[in-house]
Short mmCIF file of C-alpha atoms in Angstrom, two decimals:
data_model
loop_
_atom_site.label_atom_id
_atom_site.label_comp_id
_atom_site.label_asym_id
_atom_site.label_seq_id
_atom_site.Cartn_x
_atom_site.Cartn_y
_atom_site.Cartn_z
CA MET N 87 88.09 45.46 41.35
CA GLU N 88 89.10 46.48 44.97
CA LYS N 89 89.74 50.16 43.41
CA GLN N 90 86.30 50.38 41.98
CA GLN N 91 84.69 49.11 45.24
CA GLN N 92 86.54 51.58 47.26
CA THR N 93 85.37 54.31 45.02
CA GLY N 94 82.19 52.92 44.76
CA GLN N 95 82.06 53.31 40.94
CA LYS N 96 81.24 50.62 38.49
CA ARG N 97 83.11 50.46 35.30
CA LYS N 98 81.08 51.98 32.55
CA LYS N 99 79.61 49.61 29.84
CA VAL N 100 80.62 50.27 26.41
CA ASP N 101 78.38 49.06 23.47
CA ILE N 102 80.31 47.98 20.42
CA PRO N 103 78.57 47.99 16.96
CA ILE N 104 78.00 44.64 15.35
CA ALA N 105 80.05 45.79 12.21
CA LYS N 106 82.96 46.45 14.68
CA LYS N 107 82.51 43.07 16.26
CA LEU N 108 82.76 41.48 12.88
CA GLN N 109 86.01 43.25 12.12
CA ILE N 110 87.33 42.08 15.65
CA ILE N 111 86.55 38.45 14.70
CA ASP N 112 88.14 38.79 11.36
CA ASP N 113 91.29 40.32 12.88
CA LEU N 114 91.39 37.48 15.39
CA GLU N 115 91.03 34.81 12.79
CA ASN N 116 93.89 36.44 10.86
CA GLY N 117 96.27 35.98 13.39
CA MET N 118 96.31 38.95 15.56
CA SER N 119 96.67 38.50 19.21
CA THR N 120 93.97 39.79 22.07
CA LYS N 121 96.40 42.52 23.03
CA GLU N 122 96.88 43.64 19.26
CA VAL N 123 93.12 43.59 18.71
CA MET N 124 92.37 45.84 21.96
CA VAL N 125 95.08 48.26 20.94
CA LYS N 126 93.62 48.52 17.23
CA HIS N 127 89.97 48.99 18.25
CA ASN N 128 90.74 51.07 21.40
CA ILE N 129 88.95 48.32 23.90
CA SER N 130 90.31 48.63 27.36
CA SER N 131 88.93 45.19 28.58
CA ARG N 132 90.16 41.96 27.70
CA SER N 133 87.21 40.07 28.50
CA THR N 134 85.33 42.17 25.92
CA VAL N 135 87.53 40.53 23.22
CA THR N 136 87.15 37.16 24.76
CA SER N 137 83.45 37.58 24.72
CA ILE N 138 83.34 38.51 21.07
CA ARG N 139 85.46 35.47 20.19
CA GLN N 140 83.32 33.05 22.13
CA SER N 141 80.08 34.50 20.42
CA LYS N 142 81.52 34.72 17.00
CA GLN N 143 79.26 32.02 15.61
CA LYS N 144 76.30 33.67 16.85
CA ILE N 145 77.08 37.16 15.82
CA ARG N 146 77.82 36.04 12.35
CA GLU N 147 74.46 34.02 11.95
CA GLN N 148 72.79 37.13 13.18
CA ALA N 149 74.45 39.45 10.82
CA SER N 150 73.83 36.93 7.85
CA GLN N 151 70.12 37.13 8.66
CA SER N 152 70.05 40.68 8.16
CA HIS N 153 68.46 41.93 4.95
CA HIS N 154 70.04 45.54 5.36
CA ALA N 155 73.31 47.04 6.30
CA ILE N 156 74.34 46.39 9.71
CA GLY N 157 75.52 50.20 9.94
CA LYS N 158 75.96 51.45 13.43
CA ARG N 159 73.45 48.86 15.24
CA MET N 160 74.85 47.55 18.58
CA ARG N 161 72.61 44.64 18.96
CA PHE N 162 69.83 42.36 17.35
CA LYS N 163 66.96 42.73 19.75
CA MET N 164 64.32 40.19 19.12
CA PRO N 165 60.54 41.31 18.86
CA ARG N 166 58.15 39.57 21.17
CA TYR N 167 56.50 37.69 18.35
CA PRO N 168 59.56 37.01 15.82
CA LYS N 169 57.31 34.93 13.55
CA VAL N 170 54.91 37.57 12.90
CA ASP N 171 57.74 40.19 12.50
CA GLU N 172 59.29 37.86 10.04
CA ALA N 173 56.10 37.30 8.05
CA LEU N 174 55.31 41.01 8.02
CA PHE N 175 58.72 41.95 6.67
CA ILE N 176 58.43 39.24 3.93
CA TRP N 177 55.11 40.86 3.05
CA PHE N 178 56.82 44.17 3.02
CA LEU N 179 59.53 43.14 0.74
CA GLN N 180 57.23 41.70 -1.70
CA LYS N 181 54.89 44.59 -1.97
CA ARG N 182 57.91 47.15 -2.56
CA GLN N 183 59.11 44.61 -5.48
CA GLN N 184 55.68 45.14 -7.08
CA HIS N 185 56.08 48.97 -6.53
CA VAL N 186 53.01 48.92 -4.39
CA PRO N 187 52.84 52.06 -1.92
CA VAL N 188 52.92 50.81 1.80
CA SER N 189 51.74 52.93 4.42
CA GLN N 190 51.79 52.69 8.36
CA GLU N 191 48.22 51.73 8.22
CA MET N 192 48.70 48.98 5.90
CA LEU N 193 51.52 47.69 7.89
CA GLN N 194 49.03 47.72 10.89
CA VAL N 195 46.37 45.67 9.15
CA GLN N 196 48.78 43.13 7.83
CA ALA N 197 50.52 42.72 11.36
CA GLN N 198 46.95 42.17 12.59
CA THR N 199 46.20 39.38 9.93
CA PHE N 200 49.44 37.48 10.56
CA PHE N 201 49.13 37.53 14.42
CA ASN N 202 45.63 36.15 14.15
CA LYS N 203 47.10 33.17 11.68
CA ILE N 204 50.29 32.58 13.57
CA VAL N 205 49.55 33.37 17.49
CA GLY N 206 45.46 33.46 17.48
CA GLU N 207 42.87 36.04 17.98
CA GLY N 208 43.62 39.04 19.67
CA GLU N 209 44.65 42.94 19.39
CA PHE N 210 48.07 43.49 17.59
CA GLY N 211 49.61 46.05 15.37
CA SER N 212 49.82 49.26 17.50
CA ARG N 213 51.30 52.26 16.14
CA GLY N 214 54.29 51.88 18.65
CA TYR N 215 54.83 48.19 17.26
CA ILE N 216 54.90 49.33 13.75
CA GLU N 217 57.29 52.22 14.64
CA LYS N 218 59.82 49.71 16.32
CA PHE N 219 59.38 47.41 13.27
CA ILE N 220 60.43 50.16 10.91
CA GLN N 221 63.47 50.85 13.15
CA ARG N 222 64.54 47.35 13.29
CA HIS N 223 64.42 46.69 9.71
CA GLU N 224 65.84 50.24 8.62
CA ILE N 225 62.71 51.13 6.52
CA ARG N 226 62.71 54.62 5.14
CA VAL N 227 59.68 56.73 4.10
CA LEU N 228 60.03 58.22 0.69
CA LYS N 229 57.47 60.37 -1.39
CA ILE N 230 56.15 58.71 -4.42
CA THR N 231 57.51 60.51 -7.59
CA GLY N 232 54.76 60.58 -10.24
CA GLU N 233 55.58 58.78 -13.46
CA LYS N 234 58.86 57.69 -12.10
CA LEU N 235 58.94 54.35 -13.58
CA SER N 236 58.16 55.62 -16.93
CA SER N 237 60.42 58.50 -16.85
CA ASN N 238 63.39 56.45 -15.81
CA VAL N 239 63.09 54.81 -19.30
CA ALA N 240 64.00 58.32 -20.86
CA ALA N 241 66.73 58.80 -18.34
CA ILE N 242 68.51 55.66 -19.67
CA GLU N 243 69.72 57.72 -22.50
CA GLY N 244 71.97 60.08 -20.34
CA TYR N 245 73.16 57.22 -18.17
CA VAL N 246 74.31 55.02 -21.03
CA GLN N 247 76.39 57.79 -22.56
CA ASN N 248 77.95 58.63 -19.11
CA PHE N 249 78.74 54.85 -18.58
CA SER N 250 80.42 54.69 -22.16
CA LYS N 251 82.48 57.76 -21.35
CA LYS N 252 83.53 56.36 -18.01
CA VAL N 253 84.94 53.08 -19.76
CA ARG N 254 86.59 54.86 -22.26
CA ASP N 255 88.26 57.00 -19.78
CA LYS N 256 89.35 54.14 -17.61
CA GLN N 257 90.63 52.28 -21.15
CA LEU N 258 88.62 49.12 -19.99
CA SER N 259 88.14 46.47 -22.61
CA PRO N 260 85.09 44.10 -22.80
CA CYS N 261 86.61 41.43 -20.76
CA GLN N 262 87.24 43.88 -17.72
CA ILE N 263 83.47 44.85 -17.50
CA PHE N 264 81.26 42.50 -15.55
CA ASN N 265 77.64 42.20 -14.70
CA ALA N 266 75.87 39.91 -12.09
CA ASP N 267 72.16 39.55 -11.17
CA GLU N 268 70.00 37.28 -9.02
CA SER N 269 66.92 35.38 -9.70
CA GLY N 270 64.56 32.97 -7.94
CA LEU N 271 64.28 29.40 -8.96
CA PHE N 272 61.65 27.07 -7.86
CA PHE N 273 63.59 24.10 -8.64
CA LYS N 274 60.56 21.49 -8.60
CA ASN N 275 58.40 23.51 -10.73
CA THR N 276 56.50 21.57 -13.62
CA PRO N 277 54.48 23.06 -16.40
CA THR N 278 51.48 25.01 -15.19
CA SER N 279 49.71 24.27 -18.38
CA THR N 280 49.18 21.22 -20.62
CA TYR N 281 47.48 19.98 -23.74
CA VAL N 282 44.45 18.39 -23.50
CA ASP N 283 42.07 16.63 -26.03
CA LYS N 284 39.25 18.32 -27.74
CA GLY N 285 36.52 17.16 -25.23
CA ALA N 286 38.24 18.06 -21.83
CA THR N 287 36.82 20.99 -19.85
CA SER N 288 39.56 21.10 -17.16
CA ALA N 289 42.97 19.97 -16.43
CA PRO N 290 43.32 18.88 -12.79
CA GLY N 291 46.81 18.97 -11.25
CA ARG N 292 48.93 18.89 -8.25
CA LYS N 293 49.68 21.28 -5.48
CA VAL N 294 52.68 23.59 -7.13
CA ALA N 295 55.76 22.96 -5.10
CA LYS N 296 57.36 25.98 -3.51
CA GLU N 297 60.83 24.88 -2.93
CA ARG N 298 62.94 27.98 -3.93
CA VAL N 299 66.66 28.82 -4.42
CA THR N 300 68.43 31.87 -5.64
CA PHE N 301 70.84 31.77 -8.14
CA MET N 302 73.23 34.56 -9.37
CA PRO N 303 75.15 34.30 -12.87
CA CYS N 304 78.13 36.76 -13.23
CA SER N 305 80.13 37.20 -16.39
CA ASN N 306 82.21 39.82 -18.38
CA MET N 307 80.95 41.41 -21.35
CA ASP N 308 82.76 39.00 -23.91
CA GLY N 309 81.76 35.94 -22.08
CA SER N 310 85.45 35.12 -21.75
CA LEU N 311 85.10 34.69 -17.84
CA LYS N 312 81.99 33.17 -16.43
CA LEU N 313 82.07 32.72 -12.75
CA PRO N 314 80.50 29.74 -11.17
CA LEU N 315 76.82 30.50 -10.13
CA MET N 316 76.16 31.60 -6.77
CA LEU N 317 73.53 29.46 -5.10
CA ILE N 318 71.75 30.30 -2.06
CA GLY N 319 69.57 27.72 -0.17
CA LYS N 320 67.92 27.64 3.28
CA SER N 321 70.15 24.94 4.81
CA GLN N 322 73.75 25.52 5.71
CA LYS N 323 74.52 21.85 5.14
CA PRO N 324 71.79 20.21 3.13
CA ARG N 325 71.51 16.44 3.70
CA ALA N 326 71.92 15.70 -0.05
CA LEU N 327 75.40 17.07 0.18
CA LYS N 328 76.80 15.16 3.11
CA HIS N 329 79.16 13.17 1.00
CA VAL N 330 79.84 15.53 -1.74
CA ARG N 331 83.37 17.03 -1.74
CA GLN N 332 83.28 19.31 -4.68
CA LEU N 333 80.30 21.60 -5.82
CA PRO N 334 79.55 23.15 -9.29
CA VAL N 335 78.41 26.28 -7.81
CA TYR N 336 79.40 28.83 -5.11
CA TYR N 337 76.67 27.87 -2.36
CA LYS N 338 75.60 29.77 0.55
CA ALA N 339 72.46 29.72 2.70
CA SER N 340 70.12 32.29 4.39
CA LYS N 341 66.82 31.88 5.98
CA ASN N 342 64.58 32.41 3.34
CA ALA N 343 66.95 31.54 0.40
CA TRP N 344 67.43 35.13 -0.40
CA MET N 345 70.28 37.35 -1.09
CA THR N 346 71.64 39.28 1.85
CA GLN N 347 74.03 42.08 2.08
CA PHE N 348 76.44 40.03 4.19
CA LEU N 349 76.37 37.13 1.69
CA PHE N 350 76.88 39.47 -1.11
CA LYS N 351 79.79 41.32 0.18
CA ASN N 352 81.40 37.98 1.14
CA TRP N 353 80.86 36.73 -2.44
CA PHE N 354 82.39 40.02 -3.90
CA PHE N 355 85.63 39.64 -1.86
CA ASP N 356 86.21 35.89 -1.49
CA GLU N 357 84.81 34.86 -5.05
CA PHE N 358 84.58 37.65 -7.50
CA VAL N 359 87.95 39.71 -6.63
CA PRO N 360 90.33 36.71 -6.55
CA ARG N 361 88.73 35.23 -9.76
CA VAL N 362 88.86 38.41 -11.60
CA THR N 363 92.38 39.27 -10.48
CA LYS N 364 93.78 35.66 -11.64
CA PHE N 365 91.92 36.02 -15.10
CA LEU N 366 93.31 39.25 -15.72
CA GLU N 367 96.75 38.45 -14.80
CA ASP N 368 96.65 35.23 -16.73
CA SER N 369 95.35 37.20 -19.57
CA ASN N 370 98.44 39.98 -19.12
CA LEU N 371 95.75 42.67 -18.44
CA PRO N 372 95.96 45.33 -16.00
CA VAL N 373 94.09 44.37 -12.69
CA GLU N 374 91.21 46.65 -13.19
CA ALA N 375 87.60 45.84 -13.62
CA VAL N 376 84.10 47.12 -13.04
CA LEU N 377 81.03 45.09 -11.66
CA VAL N 378 77.58 46.58 -13.08
CA LEU N 379 74.82 46.03 -10.69
CA ASP N 380 71.08 47.04 -10.00
CA ASN N 381 70.09 48.99 -6.91
CA CYS N 382 68.78 46.08 -5.04
CA SER N 383 69.00 46.66 -1.43
CA ALA N 384 71.26 43.57 -0.80
CA HIS N 385 73.93 45.11 -2.87
CA PHE N 386 74.36 48.13 -0.94
CA THR N 387 76.76 46.99 1.94
CA GLY N 388 76.97 50.34 3.99
CA GLY N 389 80.16 51.48 2.13
CA ASP N 390 82.07 51.55 -1.03
CA LEU N 391 82.24 48.07 -2.36
CA GLN N 392 85.57 48.02 -4.02
CA THR N 393 89.13 46.69 -3.40
CA ARG N 394 91.45 48.77 -1.20
CA ASP N 395 93.36 50.06 -4.13
CA GLY N 396 90.06 51.18 -6.13
CA LYS N 397 91.16 49.17 -9.05
CA ILE N 398 88.07 46.76 -8.78
CA TRP N 399 84.85 48.50 -8.04
CA THR N 400 81.10 48.54 -8.79
CA GLU N 401 78.89 50.65 -10.54
CA PHE N 402 74.98 50.94 -9.95
CA LEU N 403 72.47 51.27 -12.51
CA PRO N 404 69.59 53.79 -12.24
CA PRO N 405 66.54 52.70 -10.43
CA ASN N 406 63.66 50.74 -12.20
CA THR N 407 65.83 50.29 -15.40
CA THR N 408 67.03 46.72 -15.06
CA ALA N 409 64.59 45.08 -17.43
CA ILE N 410 65.96 47.31 -20.18
CA VAL N 411 69.70 47.92 -19.72
CA GLN N 412 70.96 45.24 -17.33
CA PRO N 413 72.66 42.51 -19.20
CA MET N 414 71.88 39.62 -17.27
CA ASP N 415 68.19 40.48 -17.71
CA GLN N 416 68.36 40.51 -21.54
CA ASN N 417 67.49 36.99 -21.73
CA ILE N 418 70.38 35.49 -20.05
CA ILE N 419 68.71 34.68 -16.87
CA GLN N 420 65.60 33.48 -19.05
CA MET N 421 67.90 31.18 -21.04
CA ILE N 422 69.28 29.40 -17.79
CA LYS N 423 65.64 28.92 -16.52
CA LEU N 424 64.50 27.46 -19.78
CA ARG N 425 67.72 25.02 -20.04
CA TYR N 426 67.12 24.13 -16.54
CA ARG N 427 63.27 23.10 -17.12
CA LYS N 428 64.36 20.94 -20.14
CA THR N 429 66.80 19.20 -18.06
CA LEU N 430 64.11 18.76 -15.25
CA MET N 431 61.72 17.56 -17.69
CA GLN N 432 64.02 14.82 -19.34
CA GLU N 433 65.15 13.49 -16.12
CA MET N 434 61.53 13.12 -14.85
CA MET N 435 60.51 11.79 -18.06
CA GLY N 436 63.29 9.42 -18.30
CA ARG N 437 63.46 8.05 -14.54
CA PRO N 438 61.85 4.96 -13.75
CA GLY N 439 58.56 5.35 -11.51
CA ASP N 440 55.81 7.59 -11.13
CA PHE N 441 56.38 11.12 -12.64
CA HIS N 442 55.06 12.98 -9.67
CA GLU N 443 57.03 10.94 -7.35
CA ASN N 444 60.15 11.63 -9.27
CA VAL N 445 59.47 15.37 -9.14
CA LYS N 446 59.08 15.14 -5.24
CA ASN N 447 62.30 13.29 -4.87
CA ILE N 448 64.25 16.15 -6.61
CA ASN N 449 66.68 17.68 -3.91
CA ILE N 450 69.16 20.50 -3.76
CA LYS N 451 72.21 18.50 -5.20
CA ASP N 452 70.07 17.88 -8.30
CA ALA N 453 69.06 21.41 -8.72
CA MET N 454 72.78 22.56 -8.13
CA PHE N 455 74.05 20.48 -11.11
CA TRP N 456 71.24 21.18 -13.44
CA VAL N 457 71.39 24.98 -13.14
CA ALA N 458 75.13 24.80 -13.22
CA GLU N 459 74.90 22.92 -16.64
CA ALA N 460 72.41 25.32 -17.87
CA TRP N 461 74.93 28.40 -17.03
CA ASP N 462 77.76 26.55 -18.59
CA SER N 463 75.65 26.02 -21.83
CA VAL N 464 74.88 29.80 -22.37
CA PRO N 465 76.81 30.96 -25.44
CA SER N 466 79.58 33.54 -25.32
CA ASP N 467 77.70 35.25 -28.25
CA ALA N 468 74.36 35.51 -26.39
CA ILE N 469 76.36 37.26 -23.38
CA ARG N 470 77.94 39.87 -25.92
CA LYS N 471 74.66 40.47 -27.18
CA SER N 472 73.18 41.10 -23.77
CA TRP N 473 75.24 44.32 -23.44
CA ASN N 474 74.03 46.16 -26.72
CA MET N 475 71.61 48.16 -24.63
CA LEU N 476 74.20 49.33 -22.09
CA TYR N 477 77.53 49.30 -23.95
CA ASP N 478 78.44 48.43 -27.44
CA PRO N 479 81.96 48.91 -28.25
CA VAL N 480 81.68 48.37 -31.91
CA GLN N 481 79.05 51.17 -32.43
CA ILE N 482 80.56 53.68 -29.92
CA GLU N 483 83.34 55.68 -31.55
CA ASP N 484 86.33 57.12 -29.67
CA GLU N 485 85.41 60.82 -30.02
CA ASP N 486 81.52 60.84 -30.29
CA ASP N 487 78.78 59.52 -27.89
CA GLU N 488 76.33 57.23 -29.30
CA PRO N 489 73.49 59.09 -31.29
CA LEU N 490 70.30 59.50 -29.29
CA SER N 491 68.25 57.97 -32.38
CA VAL N 492 70.28 54.79 -32.07
CA LEU N 493 69.46 54.45 -28.30
CA ARG N 494 65.82 55.14 -28.86
CA GLU N 495 65.48 52.66 -31.51
CA LYS N 496 67.35 50.00 -29.13
CA LEU N 497 64.67 50.90 -26.49
CA GLN N 498 61.86 50.01 -28.89
CA ASN N 499 63.63 46.80 -29.79
CA ILE N 500 63.99 45.83 -26.05
CA SER N 501 60.44 46.60 -25.40
CA LYS N 502 59.14 44.32 -28.20
CA LYS N 503 61.52 41.63 -26.93
CA LEU N 504 60.10 41.87 -23.44
CA LEU N 505 56.56 41.52 -24.58
CA GLU N 506 57.45 38.51 -27.06
CA ASN N 507 59.19 36.78 -23.78
CA ARG N 508 56.42 37.64 -21.37
CA ALA N 509 55.17 33.82 -21.10
CA VAL N 510 58.18 32.57 -19.09
CA ASP N 511 58.33 35.90 -16.89
CA GLU N 512 54.55 35.60 -16.04
CA GLU N 513 54.96 31.98 -14.96
CA ASP N 514 57.50 32.96 -12.58
CA GLU N 515 55.39 36.04 -11.23
CA ASP N 516 52.63 33.60 -10.29
CA CYS N 517 55.00 31.47 -8.21
CA GLU N 518 57.21 34.18 -6.73
CA VAL N 519 54.04 36.20 -5.35
CA LEU N 520 53.30 34.54 -2.09
CA LYS N 521 49.89 34.45 -0.41
CA ASP N 522 49.41 35.31 3.08
CA ASP N 523 49.09 31.70 3.92
CA ASP N 524 52.25 30.87 2.05
CA ILE N 525 54.11 33.47 3.98
CA VAL N 526 53.08 31.91 7.32
CA ASP N 527 53.83 28.55 6.29
CA SER N 528 57.21 29.60 5.39
CA VAL N 529 58.14 31.32 8.78
CA LEU N 530 56.27 28.55 10.70
CA ASN N 531 58.17 25.80 8.89
CA PRO N 532 61.54 27.40 7.58
CA ASP N 533 63.12 23.94 7.43
CA LYS N 534 60.43 22.03 5.56
CA ASP N 535 61.50 22.62 1.92
CA ILE N 536 65.13 21.36 1.88
CA ASN N 537 66.00 19.80 5.34
CA SER N 538 63.28 17.11 4.86
CA TYR N 539 65.00 15.62 1.88
CA ASN N 540 66.24 11.92 2.40
CA LEU N 541 69.78 11.41 3.43
CA ALA N 542 70.69 9.55 0.17
CA ASP N 543 70.67 11.39 -3.21
CA SER N 544 67.41 11.13 -4.96
CA THR N 545 69.08 9.71 -7.96
CA LEU N 546 70.51 6.76 -6.07
CA SER N 547 68.16 5.32 -3.56
CA ALA N 548 69.07 2.76 -0.89
CA ALA N 549 67.29 -0.05 -3.07
CA GLU N 550 69.36 0.94 -6.16
CA ASP N 551 72.52 0.80 -3.92
CA VAL N 552 71.90 -2.85 -2.61
CA ASN N 553 70.76 -4.13 -6.08
CA CYS N 554 73.67 -2.38 -7.96
CA SER N 555 75.76 -5.48 -7.56
CA ILE N 556 78.85 -6.76 -9.34
CA ASP N 557 76.54 -9.20 -11.14
CA THR N 558 74.41 -6.14 -12.57
CA VAL N 559 77.24 -3.93 -13.53
CA ASN N 560 80.48 -5.28 -14.78
CA LEU N 561 83.27 -3.50 -13.02
CA GLU N 562 86.13 -5.44 -14.61
CA GLY N 563 85.63 -4.22 -18.34
CA ALA N 564 84.35 -6.00 -21.29
CA PRO N 565 82.87 -9.28 -20.69
CA ASP N 566 84.90 -12.27 -21.74
CA ASP N 567 81.96 -14.51 -22.54
CA ASP N 568 80.17 -13.56 -25.85
CA ASN N 569 77.00 -15.21 -24.20
CA SER N 570 76.72 -12.82 -21.38
CA PRO N 571 73.44 -10.98 -21.39
CA VAL N 572 73.03 -7.36 -22.96
CA VAL N 573 73.34 -4.74 -20.39
CA THR N 574 69.68 -3.22 -19.95
CA ASP N 575 69.00 0.65 -19.72
CA GLU N 576 68.03 0.24 -15.95
CA ALA N 577 71.49 -1.63 -15.26
CA ALA N 578 73.17 1.20 -17.27
CA ILE N 579 71.50 3.90 -15.09
CA ASN N 580 72.15 2.06 -11.93
CA GLY N 581 75.91 1.69 -12.72
CA LEU N 582 76.14 5.52 -13.45
CA ASN N 583 74.28 6.29 -10.24
CA LEU N 584 77.03 4.38 -8.63
CA VAL N 585 79.88 5.95 -10.37
CA LEU N 586 78.39 9.40 -9.73
CA ARG N 587 78.20 8.76 -5.93
CA TYR N 588 81.87 7.66 -6.11
CA ALA N 589 82.64 10.75 -8.06
CA GLU N 590 81.06 13.08 -5.61
CA GLU N 591 82.46 11.36 -2.45
CA ASN N 592 86.15 11.36 -4.09
CA GLY N 593 85.98 14.83 -5.03
CA TRP N 594 86.19 14.27 -9.05
CA SER N 595 86.26 17.16 -11.24
CA ILE N 596 82.98 19.19 -11.90
CA ASN N 597 83.36 18.68 -15.80
CA THR N 598 83.78 14.98 -15.16
CA GLN N 599 80.67 14.75 -13.20
CA PHE N 600 78.74 16.77 -15.95
CA ARG N 601 79.63 14.18 -18.46
CA LEU N 602 78.55 11.47 -16.18
CA ARG N 603 75.31 13.14 -15.65
CA GLN N 604 75.02 13.82 -19.59
CA MET N 605 75.39 10.13 -20.05
CA ARG N 606 72.67 9.10 -17.49
CA LEU N 607 70.47 11.93 -19.21
CA ASP N 608 71.17 10.29 -22.66
CA ILE N 609 69.69 6.96 -21.33
CA PHE N 610 66.70 8.64 -19.81
CA GLU N 611 65.97 10.29 -23.05
CA LYS N 612 65.92 6.97 -24.76
CA THR N 613 63.85 5.22 -22.12
CA ALA N 614 61.29 8.05 -22.08
CA GLY N 615 61.07 7.79 -25.91
CA ALA N 616 60.62 4.05 -25.75
CA ARG N 617 57.79 4.47 -23.25
CA LEU N 618 56.09 7.13 -25.35
CA SER N 619 56.36 4.96 -28.62
CA HIS N 620 54.37 2.18 -26.73
#
């Protein structure tokens, strides 16, 4: 310090990229000393490393909210009106998912709209703001290519042949080829249409629930390894999970319950690679695998997504082809949603009380177990068939590529299947496309959906906990007195609720919890049938 004062020079400030700060945090947590970190990353000041260590939680939280690669960014600079900025970005992502061209003028108009709704009347959305918005979210400008969406269908033929050749060159077996894909789930959604009597002219209903999570199934080609679902919610620590020690899913959180590059990269290295490695070692197979992904921006992490030795790597599908060739999009995700909805309706019909109140009381824990059970029930045969468009080891011979006529026939069959199954997809599209007021509500009330749940599990209210006494549920075994009353459906449900809560708080296996929930669901079905018969 004295030397600097004597020379009149200040120490030059050196900015460190966010990506490098994350590496420094990882090195410190892996046991490296401050001096070792300084040498490795060429940092001259000890206070710089100390400051990064003290701010690690904030740095990671900011990185986890980024929808794009961190790249060479030095800092996260907040805009003057962050809620307006967030709403505009949600609107932008939604328009691009619909393949709607977005220009600077459109962004200016929409920015003004959100400003009026969130802040109040006033001038907003200058060209300067839009330019900074584009830089902040790393948005690029691309020329629209005519007929690109349709021409990519024809390009599939060449890609399928190249992929098949690569798999044969690597000598990969079906159990070494994986696919993963995300999808949104509005976990409180009830049917949007209903049967009515002949004289009815309308069907009044309630406001559609918008509570949303993202789930991602991942499996190999033959279905021999189905990884636990990745589930993304909005809350880091949902209240409904306070006493739950073991989850049936790999749960993470982001601000809008969307997949981010930070979350996907962590899933790849912390979940996918270890599980696949163990599976292949246990199967006496070489530790080599490929994960096929679509070109969603969250899957691009700013570098090669692979292990250091390159034995487990990722392969990206061509743009705009997922509906045709991506395995998880060939009815697998649809099957999960249909099974989830069936369980949802069984639970709501069987639980005592008002149907709409039962729906309102569904929480994130219910959704976790129901969607995990739905994924578990998807048969391996369905997973194998889902790969037929991309790679079929039975039809592809060692020497010759698959004939183009076979590929064209497959394309026609898939197109027919997409039209036949359009009903479920349309229902999801109606829910997932948010209107301006919905976007504004989501950014002004980010914690309303999940954090407002009751502290207790919706399947076990405080009243049920009190009433579930030893007199109601016999915990000692079979009754000794032949004159003891028959156990009612309500008493059995209360007893199972109590056992489920005990199982969750004491970390019982997920399979055991699944069986307990299935027993309770069987009683729900019985009580629902009895009510309908009356």
